[in-house]
Amino acid sequence: MLEIKELRKEYRDIVAVRGLSFNLQPGDIFGFIGSNGAGKTTTIRMLATLLEPSSGTALLNGCDIGKDPMSIRRMMGYMPDFFGLYDDVKVWEYLDFFATIYEIRPRDRAGVISNVLELTDLTAKRDAYVQSLSRGMQQRLCLARCLVHDPSLLLLDEPASGLDPRARSELKE
């Protein structure tokens, strides 16, 4: 599903990612562990098509991240380490906005939104305003946004950052 060969990212004299290669199959769970500055976020941003690799390739379901970024984005859900949420919108409106962007058919949107709300345990917050949610619930909402188009690859950059132990446990679940 994901094939990475000799991926590299340089910033002038700094090599942030050096010759990274690995493969993932459907259903695999893979995590980057390393110190600050090790290239974890840079790698994730390259895979998410937000940074262009200096060299190397990455293919998601046969599509090259450098040659067809829009196709890649349709197959991927990306949750950055710092995410922005829109204020003055309700949870379901936020998800409906992204379902529209991902061209989920209007007749299917309500069902898709209900499913991701249930999956992320946010059903009770469906009509709450985004800014009223706790940090943990906002994190779950961002995860729900990543799932709305049923991606084949989910990239989560420090998904438990800033969460208390209970919220971390709920996120893992």
Coordinates of C-alpha atoms in Angstrom, one line a residue, residues 4-160:
I4 CA 9.0 4.5 0.4
K5 CA 12.4 4.3 -1.3
E6 CA 15.4 6.4 -0.3
L7 CA 13.3 9.4 0.8
R8 CA 15.4 12.5 1.6
K9 CA 14.7 16.0 2.6
E10 CA 17.4 18.7 2.8
Y11 CA 17.3 22.3 4.0
R12 CA 20.4 24.0 2.7
D13 CA 23.2 22.4 4.8
I14 CA 20.8 20.3 7.0
V15 CA 19.7 16.8 6.1
A16 CA 16.4 16.3 7.9
V17 CA 15.6 12.9 6.4
R18 CA 18.3 10.7 5.0
G19 CA 17.5 7.8 2.7
L20 CA 14.4 6.5 4.4
S21 CA 13.0 3.3 3.0
F22 CA 10.1 1.0 4.1
N23 CA 6.9 -0.6 3.0
L24 CA 3.5 -0.8 4.7
Q25 CA 0.7 -3.2 3.9
P26 CA -3.0 -2.6 4.5
G27 CA -3.8 -2.9 8.2
D28 CA -0.3 -2.1 9.3
I29 CA 0.3 0.2 12.2
F30 CA 3.6 2.0 12.1
G31 CA 5.1 4.6 14.4
F32 CA 8.1 6.9 14.3
I33 CA 10.0 7.2 17.5
G34 CA 12.9 9.6 17.9
S35 CA 14.2 12.7 19.5
N36 CA 13.1 16.2 18.5
G37 CA 14.7 17.1 15.2
A38 CA 15.0 13.5 14.0
G39 CA 12.8 14.1 10.9
K40 CA 9.5 12.5 12.1
T41 CA 7.3 15.4 11.2
T42 CA 9.2 16.2 8.1
T43 CA 8.6 12.7 6.8
I44 CA 4.9 12.8 7.6
R45 CA 4.6 16.2 5.9
M46 CA 6.3 14.8 2.8
L47 CA 4.0 11.8 2.8
A48 CA 1.0 14.2 3.2
T49 CA 2.3 16.1 0.1
L50 CA 2.9 19.3 2.1
L51 CA 6.7 19.2 1.6
E52 CA 8.5 18.1 -1.5
P53 CA 11.2 15.5 -1.0
S54 CA 14.7 16.5 -2.1
S55 CA 15.0 13.0 -3.6
G56 CA 13.6 9.5 -3.3
T57 CA 10.0 8.3 -3.9
A58 CA 6.9 7.4 -2.0
L59 CA 4.0 5.6 -3.6
L60 CA 0.6 5.2 -2.0
N61 CA -1.5 2.6 -3.8
G62 CA 0.8 3.1 -6.8
C63 CA 0.4 7.0 -6.9
D64 CA 3.6 9.0 -6.5
I65 CA 3.4 11.7 -3.8
G66 CA 5.4 14.1 -6.0
K67 CA 3.5 13.6 -9.2
D68 CA -0.1 13.3 -8.1
P69 CA -0.6 15.1 -4.8
M70 CA -4.4 15.5 -5.2
S71 CA -4.9 11.8 -5.7
I72 CA -2.7 11.1 -2.7
R73 CA -4.8 13.5 -0.5
R74 CA -8.0 11.7 -1.5
M75 CA -6.5 8.4 -0.2
M76 CA -5.0 9.8 3.0
G77 CA -6.2 11.3 6.3
Y78 CA -3.7 13.7 7.9
M79 CA -3.8 15.0 11.4
P80 CA -1.0 17.5 12.1
D81 CA 0.6 18.0 15.5
F82 CA -1.0 21.4 15.7
F83 CA -4.4 21.7 14.1
G84 CA -6.8 24.5 13.6
L85 CA -10.5 24.3 14.2
Y86 CA -13.1 26.7 13.0
D87 CA -14.9 28.6 15.7
D88 CA -18.6 29.4 15.6
V89 CA -19.5 26.1 13.8
K90 CA -21.1 23.1 15.2
V91 CA -19.3 19.7 15.2
W92 CA -21.6 18.3 12.5
E93 CA -21.1 21.4 10.4
Y94 CA -17.4 21.1 10.6
L95 CA -17.5 17.5 9.5
D96 CA -20.1 18.3 6.8
F97 CA -17.7 21.0 5.4
F98 CA -14.9 18.4 5.0
A99 CA -17.3 15.8 3.6
T100 CA -18.2 18.4 0.9
I101 CA -14.5 19.0 0.2
Y102 CA -14.0 15.3 -0.2
E103 CA -17.0 15.1 -2.5
I104 CA -19.1 12.8 -0.3
R105 CA -22.5 12.7 -2.0
P106 CA -25.0 14.9 -0.3
R107 CA -27.4 12.0 0.3
D108 CA -24.5 10.0 2.0
R109 CA -23.1 12.8 4.2
A110 CA -25.5 12.5 7.2
G111 CA -24.7 8.8 7.5
V112 CA -21.0 9.3 7.1
I113 CA -21.0 12.0 9.7
S114 CA -23.0 9.9 12.1
N115 CA -20.6 7.0 11.6
V116 CA -17.4 9.0 12.3
L117 CA -19.0 10.7 15.3
E118 CA -19.9 7.3 16.7
L119 CA -16.4 5.9 16.0
T120 CA -14.7 8.8 17.8
D121 CA -17.3 8.9 20.6
L122 CA -18.5 12.4 19.8
T123 CA -22.2 11.6 19.0
A124 CA -23.3 13.4 22.1
K125 CA -21.4 16.5 21.0
R126 CA -22.9 16.6 17.4
D127 CA -24.6 19.9 18.0
A128 CA -22.0 21.5 20.3
Y129 CA -19.9 24.3 19.0
V130 CA -16.3 23.4 18.2
Q131 CA -14.8 26.0 20.5
S132 CA -16.8 24.6 23.5
L133 CA -15.1 21.2 23.2
S134 CA -12.3 20.2 25.5
R135 CA -8.8 19.7 24.1
G136 CA -9.3 15.9 24.0
M137 CA -12.6 16.2 22.2
Q138 CA -11.1 18.6 19.7
Q139 CA -8.5 16.1 19.1
R140 CA -11.2 13.4 18.5
L141 CA -13.0 15.8 16.1
C142 CA -9.8 16.2 14.1
L143 CA -9.5 12.5 13.9
A144 CA -13.2 12.3 12.8
R145 CA -12.3 14.8 10.1
C146 CA -9.5 12.6 8.9
L147 CA -11.8 9.6 8.7
V148 CA -14.7 11.3 6.9
H149 CA -13.6 10.2 3.4
D150 CA -12.5 6.6 4.5
P151 CA -8.8 7.0 3.7
S152 CA -6.6 4.0 3.0
L153 CA -3.7 5.6 5.0
L154 CA -4.0 7.6 8.2
L155 CA -1.1 9.9 9.2
L156 CA -1.3 11.1 12.8
D157 CA 1.5 13.5 13.9
E158 CA 1.8 13.3 17.7
P159 CA -1.9 12.6 18.1
A160 CA -1.8 12.4 21.9

